PDB file of C-alpha atoms in Angstrom:
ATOM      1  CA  UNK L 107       0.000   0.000   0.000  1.00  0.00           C
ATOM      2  CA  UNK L 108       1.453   3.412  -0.923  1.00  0.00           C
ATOM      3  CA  UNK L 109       1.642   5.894   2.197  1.00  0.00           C
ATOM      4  CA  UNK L 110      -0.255   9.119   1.455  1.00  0.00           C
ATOM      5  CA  UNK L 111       1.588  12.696   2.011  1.00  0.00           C
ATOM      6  CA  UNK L 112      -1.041  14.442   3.992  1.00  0.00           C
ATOM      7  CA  UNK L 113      -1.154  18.585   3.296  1.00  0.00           C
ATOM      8  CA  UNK L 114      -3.155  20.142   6.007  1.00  0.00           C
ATOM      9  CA  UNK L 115      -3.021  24.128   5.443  1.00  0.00           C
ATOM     10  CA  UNK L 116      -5.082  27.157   5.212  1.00  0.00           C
ATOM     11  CA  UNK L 117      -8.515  25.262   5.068  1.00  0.00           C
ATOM     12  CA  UNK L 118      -7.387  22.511   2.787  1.00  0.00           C
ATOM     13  CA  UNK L 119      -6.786  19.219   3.737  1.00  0.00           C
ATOM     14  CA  UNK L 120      -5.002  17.203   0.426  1.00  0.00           C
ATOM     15  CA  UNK L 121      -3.557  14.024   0.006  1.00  0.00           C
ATOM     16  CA  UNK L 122      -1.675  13.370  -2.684  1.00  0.00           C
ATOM     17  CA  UNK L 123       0.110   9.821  -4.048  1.00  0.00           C
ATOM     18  CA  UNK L 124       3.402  11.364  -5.759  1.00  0.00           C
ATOM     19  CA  UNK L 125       3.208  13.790  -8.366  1.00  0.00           C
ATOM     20  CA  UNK L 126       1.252  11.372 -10.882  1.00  0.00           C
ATOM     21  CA  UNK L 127      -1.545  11.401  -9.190  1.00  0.00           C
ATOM     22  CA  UNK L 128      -1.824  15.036  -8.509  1.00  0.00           C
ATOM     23  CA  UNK L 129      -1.383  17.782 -11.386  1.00  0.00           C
ATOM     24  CA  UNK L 130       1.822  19.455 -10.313  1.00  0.00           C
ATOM     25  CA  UNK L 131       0.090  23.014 -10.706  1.00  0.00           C
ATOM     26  CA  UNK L 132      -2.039  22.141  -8.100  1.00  0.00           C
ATOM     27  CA  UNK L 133       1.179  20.983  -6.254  1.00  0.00           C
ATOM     28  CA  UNK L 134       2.388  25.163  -7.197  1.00  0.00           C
ATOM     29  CA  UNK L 135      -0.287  26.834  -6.449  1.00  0.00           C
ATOM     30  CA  UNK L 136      -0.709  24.869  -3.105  1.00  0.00           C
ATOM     31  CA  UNK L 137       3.388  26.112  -2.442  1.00  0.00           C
ATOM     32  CA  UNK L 138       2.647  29.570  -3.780  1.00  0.00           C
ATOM     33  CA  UNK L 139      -0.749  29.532  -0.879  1.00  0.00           C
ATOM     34  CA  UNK L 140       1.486  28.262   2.058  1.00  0.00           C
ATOM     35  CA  UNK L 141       4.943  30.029   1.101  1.00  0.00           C
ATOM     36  CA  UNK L 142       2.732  33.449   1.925  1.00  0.00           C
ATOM     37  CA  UNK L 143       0.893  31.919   4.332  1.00  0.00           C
ATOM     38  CA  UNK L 144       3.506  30.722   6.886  1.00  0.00           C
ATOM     39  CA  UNK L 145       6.347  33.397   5.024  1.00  0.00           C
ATOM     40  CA  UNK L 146       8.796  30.454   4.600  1.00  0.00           C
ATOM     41  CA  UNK L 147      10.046  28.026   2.281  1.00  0.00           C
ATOM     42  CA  UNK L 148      11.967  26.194   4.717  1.00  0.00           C
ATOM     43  CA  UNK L 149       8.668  25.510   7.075  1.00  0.00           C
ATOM     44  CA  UNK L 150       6.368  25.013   3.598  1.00  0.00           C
ATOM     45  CA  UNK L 151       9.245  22.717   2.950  1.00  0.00           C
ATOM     46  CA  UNK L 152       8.896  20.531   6.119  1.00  0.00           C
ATOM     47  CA  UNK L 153       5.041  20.534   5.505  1.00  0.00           C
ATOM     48  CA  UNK L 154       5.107  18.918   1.746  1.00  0.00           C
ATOM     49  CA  UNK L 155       8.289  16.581   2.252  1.00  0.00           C
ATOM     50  CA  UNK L 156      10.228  18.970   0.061  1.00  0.00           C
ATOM     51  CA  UNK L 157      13.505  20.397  -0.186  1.00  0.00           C
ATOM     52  CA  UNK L 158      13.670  24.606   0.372  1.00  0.00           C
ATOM     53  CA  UNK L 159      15.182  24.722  -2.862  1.00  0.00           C
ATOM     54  CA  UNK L 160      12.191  22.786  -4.676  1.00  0.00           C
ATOM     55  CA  UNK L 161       9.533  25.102  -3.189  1.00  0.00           C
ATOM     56  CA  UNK L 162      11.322  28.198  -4.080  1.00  0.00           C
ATOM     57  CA  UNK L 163      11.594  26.688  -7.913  1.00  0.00           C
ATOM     58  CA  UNK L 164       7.439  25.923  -7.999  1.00  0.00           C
ATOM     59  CA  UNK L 165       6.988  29.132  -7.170  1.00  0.00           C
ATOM     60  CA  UNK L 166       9.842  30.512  -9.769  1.00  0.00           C
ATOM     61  CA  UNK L 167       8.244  27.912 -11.904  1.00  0.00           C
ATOM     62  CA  UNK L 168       4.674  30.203 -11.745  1.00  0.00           C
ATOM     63  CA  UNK L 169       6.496  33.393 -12.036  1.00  0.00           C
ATOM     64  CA  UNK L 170       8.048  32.425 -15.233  1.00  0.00           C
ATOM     65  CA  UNK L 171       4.609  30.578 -16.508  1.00  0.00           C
ATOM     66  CA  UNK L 172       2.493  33.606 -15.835  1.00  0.00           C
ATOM     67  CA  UNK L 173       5.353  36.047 -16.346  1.00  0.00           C
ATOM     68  CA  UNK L 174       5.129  37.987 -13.172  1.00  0.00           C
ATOM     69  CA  UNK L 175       6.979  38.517  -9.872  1.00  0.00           C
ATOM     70  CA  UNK L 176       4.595  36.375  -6.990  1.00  0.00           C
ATOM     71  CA  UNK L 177       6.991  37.467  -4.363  1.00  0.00           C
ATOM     72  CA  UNK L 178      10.050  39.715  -2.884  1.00  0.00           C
ATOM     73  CA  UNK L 179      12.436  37.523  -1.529  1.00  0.00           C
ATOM     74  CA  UNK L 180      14.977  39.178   1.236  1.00  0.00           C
ATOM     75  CA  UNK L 181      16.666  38.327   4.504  1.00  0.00           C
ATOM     76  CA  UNK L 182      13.948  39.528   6.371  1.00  0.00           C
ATOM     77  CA  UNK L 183      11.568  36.586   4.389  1.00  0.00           C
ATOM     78  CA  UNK L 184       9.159  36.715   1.656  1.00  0.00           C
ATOM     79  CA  UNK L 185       6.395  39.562   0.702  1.00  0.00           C
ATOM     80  CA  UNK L 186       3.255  39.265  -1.773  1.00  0.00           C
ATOM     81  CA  UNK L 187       4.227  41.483  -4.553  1.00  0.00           C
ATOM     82  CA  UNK L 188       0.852  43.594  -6.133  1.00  0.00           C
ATOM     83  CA  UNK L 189       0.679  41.005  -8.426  1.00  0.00           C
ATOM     84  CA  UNK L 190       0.940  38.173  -6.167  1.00  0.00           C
ATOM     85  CA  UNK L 191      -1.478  40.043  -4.250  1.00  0.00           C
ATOM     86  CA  UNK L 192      -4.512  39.865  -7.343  1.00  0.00           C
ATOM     87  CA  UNK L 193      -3.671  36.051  -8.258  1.00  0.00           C
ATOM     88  CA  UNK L 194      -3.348  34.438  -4.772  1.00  0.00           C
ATOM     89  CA  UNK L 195      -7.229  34.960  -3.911  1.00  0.00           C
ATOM     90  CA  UNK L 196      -7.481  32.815  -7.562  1.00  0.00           C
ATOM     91  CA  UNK L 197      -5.059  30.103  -6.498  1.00  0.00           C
ATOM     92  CA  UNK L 198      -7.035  29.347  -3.114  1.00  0.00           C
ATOM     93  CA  UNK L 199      -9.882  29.485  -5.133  1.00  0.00           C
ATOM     94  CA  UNK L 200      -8.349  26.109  -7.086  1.00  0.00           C
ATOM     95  CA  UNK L 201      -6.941  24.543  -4.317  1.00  0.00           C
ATOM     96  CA  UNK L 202     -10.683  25.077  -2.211  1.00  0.00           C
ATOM     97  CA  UNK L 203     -12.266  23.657  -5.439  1.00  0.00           C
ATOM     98  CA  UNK L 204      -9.721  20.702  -5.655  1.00  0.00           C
ATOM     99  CA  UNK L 205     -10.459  19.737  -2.184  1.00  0.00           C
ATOM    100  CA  UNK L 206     -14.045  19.511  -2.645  1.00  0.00           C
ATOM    101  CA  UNK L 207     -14.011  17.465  -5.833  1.00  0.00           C
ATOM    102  CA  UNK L 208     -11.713  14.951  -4.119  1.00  0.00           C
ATOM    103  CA  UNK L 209     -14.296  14.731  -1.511  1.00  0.00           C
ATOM    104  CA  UNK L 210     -16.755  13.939  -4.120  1.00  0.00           C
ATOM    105  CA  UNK L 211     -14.354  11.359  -5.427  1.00  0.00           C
ATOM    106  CA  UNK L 212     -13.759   9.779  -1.627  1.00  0.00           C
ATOM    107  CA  UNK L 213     -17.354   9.879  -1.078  1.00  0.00           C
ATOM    108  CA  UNK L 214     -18.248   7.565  -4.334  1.00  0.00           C
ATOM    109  CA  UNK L 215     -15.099   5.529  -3.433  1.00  0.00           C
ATOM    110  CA  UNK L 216     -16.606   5.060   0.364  1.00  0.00           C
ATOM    111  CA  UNK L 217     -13.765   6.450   1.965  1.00  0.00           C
ATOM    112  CA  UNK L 218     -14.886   8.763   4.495  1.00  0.00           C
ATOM    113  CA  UNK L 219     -12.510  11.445   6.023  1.00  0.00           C
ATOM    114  CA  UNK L 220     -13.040  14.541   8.704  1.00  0.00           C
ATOM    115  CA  UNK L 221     -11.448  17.546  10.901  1.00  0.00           C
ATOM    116  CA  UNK L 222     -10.299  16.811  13.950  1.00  0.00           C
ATOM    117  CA  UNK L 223      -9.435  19.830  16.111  1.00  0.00           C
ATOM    118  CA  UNK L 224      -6.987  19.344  18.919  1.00  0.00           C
ATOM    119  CA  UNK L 225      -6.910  21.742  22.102  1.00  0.00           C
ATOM    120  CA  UNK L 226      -3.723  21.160  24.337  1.00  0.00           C
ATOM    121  CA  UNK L 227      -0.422  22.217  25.947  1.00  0.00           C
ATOM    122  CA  UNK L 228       2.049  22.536  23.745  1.00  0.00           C
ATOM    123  CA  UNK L 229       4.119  19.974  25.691  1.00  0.00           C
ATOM    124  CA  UNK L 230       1.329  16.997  25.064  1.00  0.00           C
ATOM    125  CA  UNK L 231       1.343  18.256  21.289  1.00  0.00           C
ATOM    126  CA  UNK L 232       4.920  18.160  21.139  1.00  0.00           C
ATOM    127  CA  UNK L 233       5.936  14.790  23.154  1.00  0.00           C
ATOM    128  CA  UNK L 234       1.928  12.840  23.354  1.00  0.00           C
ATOM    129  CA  UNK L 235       0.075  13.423  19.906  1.00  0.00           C
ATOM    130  CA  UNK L 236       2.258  12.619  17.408  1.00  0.00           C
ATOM    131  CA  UNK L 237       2.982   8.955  19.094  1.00  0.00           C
ATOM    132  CA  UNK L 238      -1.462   8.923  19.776  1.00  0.00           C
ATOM    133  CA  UNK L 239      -2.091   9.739  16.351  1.00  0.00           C
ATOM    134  CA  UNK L 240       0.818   7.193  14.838  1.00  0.00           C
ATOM    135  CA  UNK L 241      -0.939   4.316  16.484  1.00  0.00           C
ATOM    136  CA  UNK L 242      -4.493   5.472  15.568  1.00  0.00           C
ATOM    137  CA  UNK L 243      -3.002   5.416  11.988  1.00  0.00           C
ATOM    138  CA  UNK L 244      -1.439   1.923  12.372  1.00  0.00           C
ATOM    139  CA  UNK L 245      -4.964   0.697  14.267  1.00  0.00           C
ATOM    140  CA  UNK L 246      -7.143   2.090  11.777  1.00  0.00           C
ATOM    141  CA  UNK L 247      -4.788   0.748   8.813  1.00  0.00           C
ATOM    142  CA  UNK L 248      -5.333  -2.826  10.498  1.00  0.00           C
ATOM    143  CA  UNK L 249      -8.816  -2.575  11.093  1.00  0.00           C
ATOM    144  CA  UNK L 250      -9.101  -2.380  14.577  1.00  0.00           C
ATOM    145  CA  UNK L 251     -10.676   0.962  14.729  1.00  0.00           C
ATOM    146  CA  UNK L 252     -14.642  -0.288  14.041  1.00  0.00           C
ATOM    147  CA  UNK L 253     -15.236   3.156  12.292  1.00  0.00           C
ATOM    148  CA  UNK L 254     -14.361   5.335  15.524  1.00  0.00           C
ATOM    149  CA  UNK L 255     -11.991   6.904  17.713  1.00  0.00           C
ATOM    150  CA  UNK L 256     -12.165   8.807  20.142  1.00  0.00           C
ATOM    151  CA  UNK L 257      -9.183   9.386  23.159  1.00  0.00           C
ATOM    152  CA  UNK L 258      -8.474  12.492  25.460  1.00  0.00           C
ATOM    153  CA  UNK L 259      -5.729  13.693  27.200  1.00  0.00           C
ATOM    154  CA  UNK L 260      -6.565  15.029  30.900  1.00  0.00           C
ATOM    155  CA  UNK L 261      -4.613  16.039  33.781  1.00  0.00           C
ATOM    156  CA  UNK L 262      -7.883  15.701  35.988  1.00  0.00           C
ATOM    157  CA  UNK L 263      -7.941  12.376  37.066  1.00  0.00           C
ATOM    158  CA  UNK L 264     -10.563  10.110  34.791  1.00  0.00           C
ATOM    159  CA  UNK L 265     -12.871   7.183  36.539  1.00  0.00           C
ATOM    160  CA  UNK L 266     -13.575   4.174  34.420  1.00  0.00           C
ATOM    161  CA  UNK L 267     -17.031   5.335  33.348  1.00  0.00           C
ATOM    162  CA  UNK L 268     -15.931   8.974  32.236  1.00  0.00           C
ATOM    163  CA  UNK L 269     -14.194  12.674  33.153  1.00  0.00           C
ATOM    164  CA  UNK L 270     -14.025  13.340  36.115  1.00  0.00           C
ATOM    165  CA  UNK L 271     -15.299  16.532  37.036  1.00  0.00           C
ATOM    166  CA  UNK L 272     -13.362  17.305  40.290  1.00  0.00           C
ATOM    167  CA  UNK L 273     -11.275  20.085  40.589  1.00  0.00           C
TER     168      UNK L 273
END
């Protein structure tokens, strides 16, 4: 089974299989979104698995397809040029529709998928989650999840049949 790179940004959730299965613009236009969104290439970088230097080229690569300047690059990080300014609202606009068709697609195929929000210290998030969600991945993946999941992290002590309430 091929592992699935899972994109979670600014209200898009995509997976993608490799570059065959996704059109690269989409791949672009999704760096271009993120690049202004989180003002790096290095952290878009760590988020799609790529190198800095390969997000700075997609986004170089849609400069020199639509012959304008997206961004300023400096030390001090990246700014939305006036043009980048009138064609990112277009690119989200793809990226939004994307999502939704894929949903479509899922749907038909069965496959079922959701947001989970998470509300916690920043040392569970850091040292707990990623472990919690790695097994939930590996459960799910072996079938042992019956269609649900549900676990919480408390530092209130919790009784077999629920939360505790005390304080």
């Amino acid at each position: 089974m091929m592992k699935a790179n899972v994109f979670h940004g600014y209200h898009y959730n995509f997976r993608f299989y490799g570059d065959d299965t996704m059109d690269m613009n989409l791949l672009k236009y999704m760096a271009f979104i993120q690049t202004v969104t989180y003002g790096s290439f290095t952290k878009v970088a760590e988020m799609l698995n790529y190198s800095q230097s390969g997000i700075s080229r997609m986004i170089s690569d849609l400069e020199k397809e639509w012959h304008v300047v997206l961004l300023v690059r400096s030390r001090a990080g990246i700014r939305l040029t006036s043009d980048g300014t009138k064609l990112l609202p277009y690119a989200k606009s793809l990226c939004y529709e994307y999502q939704k068709l894929q949903t479509q697609v899922d749907g038909l195929n069965g496959l079922q998928s959701g947001l989970i929000r998470i509300g916690t210290f920043s040392s569970v998030a850091t040292h707990w989650l990623p472990n919690i969600i790695w097994e939930f991945q590996e459960e799910k993946e072996n079938g042992f999840c019956g269609g649900q999941a549900v676990f919480g992290v408390s530092a209130q002590p919790v009784t077999p049949g629920g939360v505790s309430t005390e304080r």
